[in-house]
Short mmCIF file of C-alpha atoms in Angstrom, two decimals:
data_model
loop_
_atom_site.label_atom_id
_atom_site.label_comp_id
_atom_site.label_asym_id
_atom_site.label_seq_id
_atom_site.Cartn_x
_atom_site.Cartn_y
_atom_site.Cartn_z
CA MET Q 1 0.05 0.01 -0.06
CA SER Q 2 1.27 3.48 -0.97
CA ARG Q 3 0.63 5.76 2.04
CA TYR Q 4 2.10 8.46 4.13
CA LEU Q 5 1.76 9.61 7.76
CA PHE Q 6 1.92 12.98 9.41
CA ASP Q 7 1.14 14.50 12.80
CA TRP Q 8 -1.96 16.63 13.54
CA TYR Q 9 -1.92 17.94 17.07
CA VAL Q 10 -1.81 14.93 19.23
CA HIS Q 11 -3.06 12.72 16.49
CA SER Q 12 -1.45 10.73 13.65
CA VAL Q 13 -3.04 10.92 10.22
CA GLU Q 14 -2.64 8.18 7.56
CA VAL Q 15 -3.40 8.92 3.88
CA ASP Q 16 -3.71 5.85 1.57
CA ARG Q 17 -2.59 7.08 -1.80
CA SER Q 18 -3.71 3.72 -3.37
CA THR Q 19 -7.33 4.92 -3.07
CA GLN Q 20 -6.78 8.36 -4.71
CA VAL Q 21 -7.14 9.65 -8.26
CA LEU Q 22 -5.60 13.05 -9.09
CA GLU Q 23 -6.56 15.56 -11.76
CA ILE Q 24 -4.11 18.24 -12.95
CA GLU Q 25 -5.00 21.34 -14.91
CA VAL Q 26 -3.60 24.79 -15.61
CA ALA Q 27 -4.79 27.16 -12.93
CA GLU Q 28 -4.20 30.37 -14.64
CA LEU Q 29 -2.45 31.62 -17.73
CA GLU Q 30 -0.42 34.42 -16.05
CA SER Q 31 0.44 35.01 -12.50
CA PHE Q 32 2.02 37.89 -10.50
CA HIS Q 33 5.48 36.51 -10.32
CA THR Q 34 5.97 36.50 -14.02
CA ALA Q 35 6.48 40.31 -13.87
CA ARG Q 36 9.71 39.94 -11.91
CA GLY Q 37 12.83 40.86 -13.87
CA ARG Q 38 11.13 42.15 -17.04
CA THR Q 39 12.44 45.21 -18.76
CA ASP Q 40 9.20 45.88 -20.72
CA LEU Q 41 6.83 46.68 -17.85
CA GLU Q 42 4.56 49.71 -17.81
CA GLN Q 43 4.12 52.05 -14.82
CA ILE Q 44 0.49 52.91 -13.86
CA PRO Q 45 -0.67 54.98 -10.97
CA VAL Q 46 -2.00 53.16 -7.91
CA ASN Q 47 -4.80 55.80 -7.82
CA PRO Q 48 -5.09 58.18 -10.79
CA ALA Q 49 -6.88 60.66 -8.50
CA ASP Q 50 -3.98 60.71 -5.91
CA PRO Q 51 -0.52 60.81 -7.62
CA SER Q 52 1.11 60.83 -4.18
CA LEU Q 53 0.37 57.04 -3.89
CA GLY Q 54 2.90 56.35 -6.57
CA THR Q 55 2.90 53.80 -9.34
CA ILE Q 56 3.04 50.03 -9.76
CA SER Q 57 4.68 47.93 -12.53
CA VAL Q 58 2.38 45.84 -14.69
CA VAL Q 59 2.82 43.55 -17.66
CA PRO Q 60 1.41 45.34 -20.75
CA SER Q 61 -1.75 43.59 -22.02
CA ARG Q 62 -0.51 43.75 -25.58
CA ILE Q 63 2.38 41.34 -25.05
CA GLY Q 64 2.63 37.77 -23.86
CA PRO Q 65 4.06 36.41 -20.64
CA ARG Q 66 7.78 36.51 -19.80
CA LEU Q 67 10.08 33.73 -21.00
CA TYR Q 68 12.81 32.39 -18.64
CA ALA Q 69 16.30 31.88 -20.01
CA LYS Q 70 17.31 29.42 -17.27
CA LEU Q 71 15.42 27.02 -15.02
CA SER Q 72 17.33 28.43 -12.06
CA ASP Q 73 15.70 31.82 -12.71
CA LEU Q 74 12.22 30.54 -11.93
CA PRO Q 75 10.52 31.54 -8.69
CA ASP Q 76 9.46 28.75 -6.45
CA ARG Q 77 5.79 27.72 -6.58
CA GLY Q 78 4.66 24.50 -4.86
CA SER Q 79 7.18 21.78 -4.02
CA TRP Q 80 7.65 19.63 -7.08
CA VAL Q 81 10.54 19.56 -9.54
CA PRO Q 82 9.33 20.09 -13.11
CA ALA Q 83 9.94 17.52 -15.87
CA GLN Q 84 12.04 20.12 -17.70
CA ALA Q 85 14.80 19.92 -14.99
CA PHE Q 86 15.35 16.31 -15.91
CA ALA Q 87 15.24 17.17 -19.61
CA VAL Q 88 17.79 19.95 -19.31
CA LYS Q 89 20.09 17.73 -17.26
CA ALA Q 90 19.82 14.99 -19.89
CA ARG Q 91 20.44 17.33 -22.85
CA ALA Q 92 23.58 18.83 -21.22
CA PHE Q 93 24.90 15.27 -20.60
CA ASP Q 94 24.12 14.15 -24.12
CA GLU Q 95 25.77 17.13 -25.79
CA ARG Q 96 29.05 16.55 -23.82
CA LEU Q 97 28.85 12.86 -24.41
CA LEU Q 98 28.72 13.54 -28.15
CA ALA Q 99 31.76 15.83 -27.76
CA THR Q 100 33.56 13.04 -25.98
CA ALA Q 101 32.68 10.53 -28.67
CA GLU Q 102 33.87 12.99 -31.44
CA SER Q 103 37.21 13.44 -29.58
CA LEU Q 104 37.63 9.62 -29.66
CA GLY Q 105 36.62 9.45 -33.35
CA ARG Q 106 33.53 7.45 -32.46
CA GLU Q 107 30.72 9.78 -33.34
CA GLY Q 108 29.06 7.07 -35.19
CA LEU Q 109 28.29 5.07 -32.03
CA LEU Q 110 25.83 7.88 -31.00
CA LEU Q 111 24.55 8.74 -34.37
CA PRO Q 112 24.03 5.45 -36.33
CA PRO Q 113 21.37 5.22 -39.01
CA SER Q 114 17.97 5.39 -37.52
CA ASP Q 115 15.46 2.57 -37.67
CA PRO Q 116 14.59 2.37 -41.46
CA GLU Q 117 10.87 2.76 -40.80
CA MET Q 118 11.38 5.84 -38.65
CA LYS Q 119 13.66 7.29 -41.26
CA ARG Q 120 11.10 6.63 -43.99
CA LEU Q 121 8.45 8.46 -41.93
CA VAL Q 122 10.71 11.41 -41.25
CA ASP Q 123 11.59 11.71 -44.91
CA ALA Q 124 7.86 11.58 -45.82
CA LEU Q 125 6.96 14.24 -43.23
CA MET Q 126 9.72 16.67 -44.14
CA GLY Q 127 9.74 16.11 -47.88
CA LYS Q 128 12.02 17.82 -50.27
CA GLU Q 129 10.27 21.24 -49.95
CA PRO Q 130 9.93 23.21 -46.71
CA PRO Q 131 6.56 22.92 -44.98
CA PRO Q 132 3.88 25.54 -45.82
CA GLU Q 133 4.21 28.79 -43.75
CA GLY Q 134 2.54 28.41 -40.37
CA THR Q 135 3.17 24.62 -40.14
CA SER Q 136 5.99 22.37 -39.14
CA PHE Q 137 7.13 18.88 -39.94
CA ILE Q 138 6.66 18.05 -36.29
CA ASP Q 139 2.87 18.47 -36.71
CA GLY Q 140 2.95 15.23 -38.54
CA PHE Q 141 4.68 13.41 -35.67
CA VAL Q 142 2.12 14.72 -33.18
CA GLN Q 143 -0.84 13.62 -35.27
CA ARG Q 144 0.50 10.14 -36.11
CA ILE Q 145 1.49 9.32 -32.50
CA ARG Q 146 -1.85 10.51 -31.17
CA ASP Q 147 -3.98 8.52 -33.66
CA GLY Q 148 -1.92 5.41 -33.32
CA ARG Q 149 -0.51 5.34 -36.91
CA LEU Q 150 3.04 5.81 -35.59
CA ASP Q 151 4.18 3.20 -33.01
CA THR Q 152 7.37 4.71 -31.43
CA THR Q 153 8.58 1.46 -29.93
CA PRO Q 154 12.19 1.11 -30.99
CA GLY Q 155 13.03 -1.74 -33.42
CA THR Q 156 16.05 -4.01 -33.39
CA GLN Q 157 17.99 -1.55 -35.56
CA ALA Q 158 16.91 1.50 -33.63
CA ALA Q 159 19.30 4.36 -32.87
CA VAL Q 160 19.45 6.55 -29.85
CA SER Q 161 17.28 9.20 -31.46
CA ASP Q 162 14.51 6.57 -31.84
CA HIS Q 163 14.66 5.78 -28.14
CA GLN Q 164 14.49 9.51 -27.36
CA LEU Q 165 11.38 9.88 -29.41
CA HIS Q 166 9.78 6.85 -27.76
CA ALA Q 167 10.55 8.43 -24.37
CA LEU Q 168 8.77 11.73 -25.41
CA ALA Q 169 5.64 9.99 -26.77
CA PRO Q 170 3.80 9.72 -23.31
CA LEU Q 171 3.67 13.61 -23.27
CA LEU Q 172 1.21 13.32 -26.19
CA VAL Q 173 -0.85 10.35 -24.98
CA PRO Q 174 -0.76 10.37 -21.18
CA GLU Q 175 -4.00 8.27 -21.20
CA TRP Q 176 -2.02 5.32 -22.66
CA THR Q 177 0.46 5.17 -19.82
CA PRO Q 178 0.31 2.60 -16.93
CA GLU Q 179 -0.40 5.35 -14.42
CA ALA Q 180 -3.39 6.79 -16.29
CA GLU Q 181 -5.97 5.26 -13.88
CA ARG Q 182 -4.45 7.37 -11.10
CA LEU Q 183 -3.96 10.66 -13.04
CA VAL Q 184 -6.40 12.62 -15.15
CA VAL Q 185 -4.76 15.34 -17.39
CA GLY Q 186 -6.94 18.38 -18.01
CA PRO Q 187 -7.12 19.86 -21.54
CA GLU Q 188 -4.97 22.87 -20.85
CA TYR Q 189 -2.27 20.80 -19.13
CA ARG Q 190 -2.48 18.38 -22.06
CA GLY Q 191 -1.70 21.36 -24.36
CA GLY Q 192 1.24 22.16 -22.22
CA LEU Q 193 2.55 18.60 -22.39
CA GLU Q 194 2.33 18.80 -26.16
CA SER Q 195 4.40 21.99 -26.02
CA GLN Q 196 6.96 20.13 -23.97
CA PHE Q 197 7.01 17.37 -26.69
CA ARG Q 198 7.47 19.93 -29.43
CA GLY Q 199 10.28 21.70 -27.69
CA LEU Q 200 12.15 18.69 -26.49
CA SER Q 201 11.89 16.81 -29.80
CA VAL Q 202 13.34 19.80 -31.64
CA GLN Q 203 16.20 20.03 -29.12
CA GLU Q 204 16.76 16.25 -29.29
CA ARG Q 205 17.11 16.69 -32.86
CA GLU Q 206 20.25 18.60 -32.85
CA THR Q 207 7.73 18.77 3.09
CA ARG Q 208 6.20 17.12 5.74
CA LEU Q 209 3.30 19.15 7.39
CA ARG Q 210 4.49 21.01 10.45
CA LYS Q 211 4.12 19.25 13.72
CA VAL Q 212 2.04 21.05 16.37
CA GLU Q 213 3.39 20.53 19.79
CA GLY Q 214 1.01 20.06 22.77
CA LEU Q 215 -2.72 20.46 22.96
CA PRO Q 216 -4.60 23.50 21.78
CA ALA Q 217 -5.71 25.97 24.53
CA GLN Q 218 -9.10 25.03 26.00
CA GLY Q 219 -11.97 26.85 24.36
CA HIS Q 220 -10.08 27.42 21.15
CA MET Q 221 -10.96 25.65 17.94
CA PRO Q 222 -8.06 23.46 16.64
CA ARG Q 223 -6.53 24.18 13.31
CA PRO Q 224 -8.46 22.25 10.68
CA LEU Q 225 -7.01 18.97 9.35
CA ARG Q 226 -6.05 19.82 5.74
CA VAL Q 227 -5.11 17.24 3.16
CA GLU Q 228 -3.93 18.07 -0.31
CA PRO Q 229 -2.07 16.13 -3.17
CA ARG Q 230 1.54 15.66 -2.44
CA LEU Q 231 3.90 15.50 -5.43
CA SER Q 232 7.57 16.07 -5.43
CA ILE Q 233 8.09 15.60 -9.22
CA GLU Q 234 5.89 16.46 -12.22
CA PRO Q 235 4.00 13.14 -12.51
CA LEU Q 236 5.19 11.83 -15.91
CA ALA Q 237 6.26 8.40 -14.81
CA GLU Q 238 6.26 6.55 -18.17
CA HIS Q 239 8.26 9.34 -19.73
CA TYR Q 240 10.89 8.95 -17.07
CA ARG Q 241 10.99 5.25 -17.39
CA ARG Q 242 11.53 5.38 -21.11
CA CYS Q 243 14.27 7.98 -20.59
CA ALA Q 244 16.01 5.50 -18.23
CA GLU Q 245 15.71 2.78 -20.94
CA THR Q 246 17.31 5.15 -23.38
CA TYR Q 247 20.38 5.52 -21.14
CA ARG Q 248 20.52 1.78 -20.69
CA PHE Q 249 20.52 1.38 -24.47
CA LEU Q 250 23.18 4.04 -24.77
CA GLN Q 251 25.37 2.27 -22.24
CA ARG Q 252 25.18 -0.99 -24.25
CA ALA Q 253 25.95 0.81 -27.44
CA CYS Q 254 29.06 2.49 -25.91
CA GLU Q 255 30.29 -0.82 -24.51
CA GLU Q 256 29.99 -2.50 -27.88
CA SER Q 257 31.84 0.26 -29.64
CA LEU Q 258 34.46 1.27 -27.08
CA GLY Q 259 34.69 -1.88 -24.98
CA ALA Q 260 33.89 -2.26 -21.31
CA ASP Q 261 37.40 -1.47 -20.18
CA ALA Q 262 37.65 1.74 -22.16
CA LEU Q 263 34.19 2.85 -21.13
CA SER Q 264 35.29 2.58 -17.54
CA SER Q 265 38.37 4.71 -18.13
CA VAL Q 266 37.10 7.38 -20.55
CA ARG Q 267 36.17 10.75 -18.95
CA ARG Q 268 33.47 12.95 -20.51
CA ALA Q 269 34.57 16.24 -22.05
CA LEU Q 270 33.41 19.38 -20.26
CA PRO Q 271 34.01 23.07 -21.01
CA GLU Q 272 36.21 23.27 -17.86
CA GLY Q 273 38.06 20.01 -18.58
CA ARG Q 274 37.42 16.33 -18.12
CA LYS Q 275 34.89 14.86 -15.64
CA ASP Q 276 36.24 12.96 -12.68
CA ASP Q 277 33.78 10.10 -13.04
CA SER Q 278 34.15 7.58 -15.83
CA LEU Q 279 31.72 7.59 -18.76
CA LEU Q 280 30.36 4.28 -17.50
CA ASP Q 281 29.59 5.77 -14.04
CA GLU Q 282 27.95 8.75 -15.58
CA LEU Q 283 25.73 6.73 -17.88
CA VAL Q 284 24.61 4.59 -14.90
CA TRP Q 285 24.02 7.73 -12.92
CA MET Q 286 21.72 9.17 -15.55
CA GLU Q 287 19.88 5.93 -15.90
CA GLN Q 288 19.30 5.76 -12.19
CA LEU Q 289 18.28 9.38 -11.96
CA PHE Q 290 15.33 8.66 -14.26
CA ARG Q 291 14.53 5.22 -12.67
CA GLY Q 292 14.27 6.90 -9.27
CA ALA Q 293 11.97 9.57 -10.75
CA HIS Q 294 9.74 6.89 -12.15
CA ALA Q 295 9.53 5.04 -8.86
CA ILE Q 296 8.85 8.23 -6.86
CA VAL Q 297 6.01 9.36 -9.15
CA ARG Q 298 4.28 5.95 -9.14
CA GLU Q 299 4.41 5.85 -5.32
CA GLU Q 300 3.08 9.47 -5.09
CA LEU Q 301 0.20 8.60 -7.55
CA GLY Q 302 -0.69 5.55 -5.44
CA VAL Q 303 0.09 3.05 -8.12
CA GLU Q 304 2.59 1.00 -5.99
CA SER Q 305 5.00 1.44 -3.21
CA ILE Q 306 8.69 1.84 -4.18
CA PRO Q 307 10.06 -1.63 -4.87
CA ASP Q 308 13.16 -2.64 -2.92
CA ALA Q 309 15.15 -2.88 -6.13
CA ALA Q 310 14.36 0.68 -6.84
CA LEU Q 311 15.43 2.08 -3.48
CA PRO Q 312 19.05 2.97 -4.46
CA ALA Q 313 17.85 4.81 -7.57
CA THR Q 314 15.18 6.56 -5.51
CA PHE Q 315 17.84 7.68 -2.96
CA LEU Q 316 20.05 9.06 -5.72
CA THR Q 317 17.09 10.97 -7.30
CA ARG Q 318 16.00 12.49 -4.01
CA GLN Q 319 19.52 13.65 -3.33
CA TRP Q 320 19.50 15.51 -6.66
CA LEU Q 321 16.10 16.95 -6.11
CA GLN Q 322 17.25 18.67 -2.93
CA THR Q 323 19.70 20.85 -4.80
CA TRP Q 324 18.68 20.66 -8.52
CA LYS Q 325 18.68 24.45 -8.97
CA GLN Q 326 22.33 24.58 -7.98
CA ASP Q 327 23.25 22.11 -10.72
CA SER Q 328 25.47 23.85 -13.28
CA ASP Q 329 23.52 22.19 -16.15
CA ILE Q 330 20.20 23.69 -14.75
CA GLN Q 331 21.83 27.14 -14.55
CA ALA Q 332 22.75 27.12 -18.23
CA ASP Q 333 21.11 29.51 -20.71
CA ILE Q 334 19.23 27.45 -23.34
CA ARG Q 335 18.41 30.32 -25.79
CA ARG Q 336 19.82 29.91 -29.29
CA VAL Q 337 18.89 29.82 -32.96
CA MET Q 338 19.53 26.59 -34.79
CA PRO Q 339 19.71 26.68 -38.68
CA LEU Q 340 17.68 24.00 -40.39
CA GLU Q 341 18.10 24.74 -44.12
CA PHE Q 342 18.46 27.49 -46.65
CA ASP Q 343 15.29 28.19 -48.57
CA LYS Q 344 16.37 29.29 -52.07
CA SER Q 345 12.93 30.40 -53.07
CA ARG Q 346 12.89 32.95 -50.23
CA GLY Q 347 16.55 33.62 -50.06
CA LEU Q 348 16.24 33.10 -46.25
CA THR Q 349 17.43 30.53 -43.77
CA ARG Q 350 14.75 28.42 -42.04
CA ALA Q 351 15.81 28.11 -38.46
CA MET Q 352 14.51 27.08 -35.00
CA ALA Q 353 14.55 29.81 -32.33
CA VAL Q 354 14.64 28.40 -28.80
CA MET Q 355 13.58 31.36 -26.75
CA GLY Q 356 13.45 30.06 -23.25
CA PHE Q 357 10.87 28.51 -20.84
CA LEU Q 358 7.27 29.51 -20.37
CA SER Q 359 6.00 28.90 -16.83
CA ALA Q 360 2.34 27.92 -16.27
CA PRO Q 361 0.84 27.37 -12.87
CA LEU Q 362 -1.03 24.12 -12.34
CA GLU Q 363 -3.59 22.97 -9.78
CA ALA Q 364 -3.61 19.40 -8.65
CA ARG Q 365 -6.89 18.26 -6.93
CA PHE Q 366 -8.35 14.99 -5.90
CA ARG Q 367 -10.84 13.58 -8.40
CA GLN Q 368 -11.20 10.75 -6.01
CA VAL Q 369 -10.31 11.55 -2.40
CA PRO Q 370 -7.96 9.06 -0.70
CA GLN Q 371 -8.93 7.12 2.34
CA ILE Q 372 -7.90 9.17 5.36
CA ARG Q 373 -7.72 7.81 8.93
CA VAL Q 374 -6.98 9.81 12.05
CA PHE Q 375 -5.66 8.03 15.12
CA GLU Q 376 -5.41 9.01 18.74
CA ARG Q 377 -1.87 7.85 19.36
CA GLY Q 378 -1.94 4.23 20.39
CA SER Q 379 -5.68 3.75 19.90
CA ASP Q 380 -8.33 3.05 17.21
CA PRO Q 381 -9.16 5.53 14.39
CA LEU Q 382 -11.26 8.56 15.33
CA ALA Q 383 -14.56 8.65 13.50
CA ASP Q 384 -15.58 12.35 14.13
CA VAL Q 385 -12.78 14.13 12.34
CA GLU Q 386 -13.71 15.59 8.98
CA PRO Q 387 -10.59 16.64 6.97
CA THR Q 388 -10.61 19.68 4.78
CA ILE Q 389 -9.66 18.61 1.21
CA LEU Q 390 -7.67 21.32 -0.66
CA PRO Q 391 -5.91 21.52 -4.11
CA ALA Q 392 -2.14 22.00 -4.43
CA GLN Q 393 -0.39 24.55 -6.64
CA PHE Q 394 2.58 23.70 -8.82
CA ASN Q 395 4.48 24.93 -11.90
CA THR Q 396 4.98 23.32 -15.28
CA LEU Q 397 7.44 24.58 -17.77
CA CYS Q 398 7.31 24.44 -21.55
CA PRO Q 399 10.35 25.19 -23.77
CA VAL Q 400 9.29 27.86 -26.29
CA ALA Q 401 10.67 27.19 -29.80
CA ASP Q 402 9.37 28.39 -33.18
CA GLU Q 403 10.41 28.01 -36.82
CA VAL Q 404 11.31 31.27 -38.35
CA TYR Q 405 12.94 32.59 -41.56
CA VAL Q 406 15.95 34.84 -41.07
CA ARG Q 407 18.49 36.54 -43.22
CA THR Q 408 21.31 35.71 -40.87
CA VAL Q 409 21.47 33.31 -37.96
CA PRO Q 410 22.47 35.27 -34.83
CA ASP Q 411 25.15 33.80 -32.50
CA PRO Q 412 23.97 32.76 -29.00
CA ALA Q 413 25.26 35.99 -27.34
CA THR Q 414 23.48 38.22 -29.86
CA PHE Q 415 20.26 36.25 -29.70
CA ARG Q 416 20.22 36.20 -25.89
CA GLU Q 417 20.72 40.07 -25.87
CA LEU Q 418 17.73 40.38 -28.22
CA CYS Q 419 15.63 38.05 -25.95
CA ASP Q 420 16.58 40.20 -22.86
CA THR Q 421 15.46 43.33 -24.67
CA HIS Q 422 12.12 42.07 -25.97
CA CYS Q 423 11.14 39.37 -23.38
CA SER Q 424 8.02 37.96 -24.87
CA ARG Q 425 7.75 35.36 -27.63
CA GLU Q 426 5.85 37.63 -30.04
CA ALA Q 427 8.29 40.48 -29.67
CA ILE Q 428 11.38 38.23 -30.01
CA LEU Q 429 10.14 36.70 -33.22
CA GLN Q 430 9.20 39.97 -34.67
CA ALA Q 431 12.73 41.42 -33.85
CA LEU Q 432 14.42 38.31 -35.19
CA GLN Q 433 12.83 38.70 -38.68
CA VAL Q 434 13.65 42.36 -39.10
#
């Protein structure tokens, strides 16, 4: 049984997660904290009739919400770690792993030919001509995965990219995952997950409740017993499991190409030098990070308790969750423009502009309330305690990326300066095409 305990005054409360069903939906499209750090705010008087009261900063209604360059810039809301934290960590690892492979003259072990069926589909979707304006080749992926025409399960000749696509597929069809009976995804949140799929697929391509001591004063009403959903990670369990399988596949591929002995001695290339841990140790660490995330989410959704075999991975993941914002990979600026191809008919370069992260607040609520039992310590459950059931607030993040036609592809520093000046997606795209 998946459950947790906490203290409420002199009582103990047991919540049985195996009886709950959660629903997650976007709570609001813009919240107050998104104004922090913007350079495009407008000043309006607190009271037009009394100028002495001063002004306040507001986000102009004509522009969109602010985009964040780094995950570490985000204000805290709720207690979970967003799925994008794992994605950014994985992308940074993969890029440096590729650099290490290139230095060894073994780039092919990471970039072998894709599964022929997958390659055929990609060629059919992209075609020889660029897609019509306003559309993207990735629209075809989304539609085919959702309607079942594309089975992303990697074949026997699959490459790493095929495993990566398979890991992203649950973001489009969360109702097909093993945890679906415990988690209902609202339509707005579903749209956010699709945005995560689009952004990530493009980039792949290149606290306990406080304990109250003592009894309440006589004649005073005790603080109500409040129970709300508890989630420490954005609950995308099947996505995390498939990411773990991708790193297991990558480890086997490296062993076959480099040899087990070499894999245990090679150090990954970093901007500041070589990593202390061996490439084998790092590949195992990345796999265990995602396996731990998978086990934690399944426990928190009430699917199952953490199996004994998953306890070491769970411990590793929880250690990282405590300080994830201090991770140097999380603090990296993701904004850049990636050229795709030169369009001769337009005389322009078709490129993908990655503009940062969009933060959207979510509300998790009980669609089916879990079984809750309150005990007088050392006695039978109390029957006359009625808990207050509340929703919980969290943040989800979506990488914001758009195809755009440009005369010249700006270098990362120039593009980041442009983003800092214009802030919102609409303003950035307009400035980029000037």
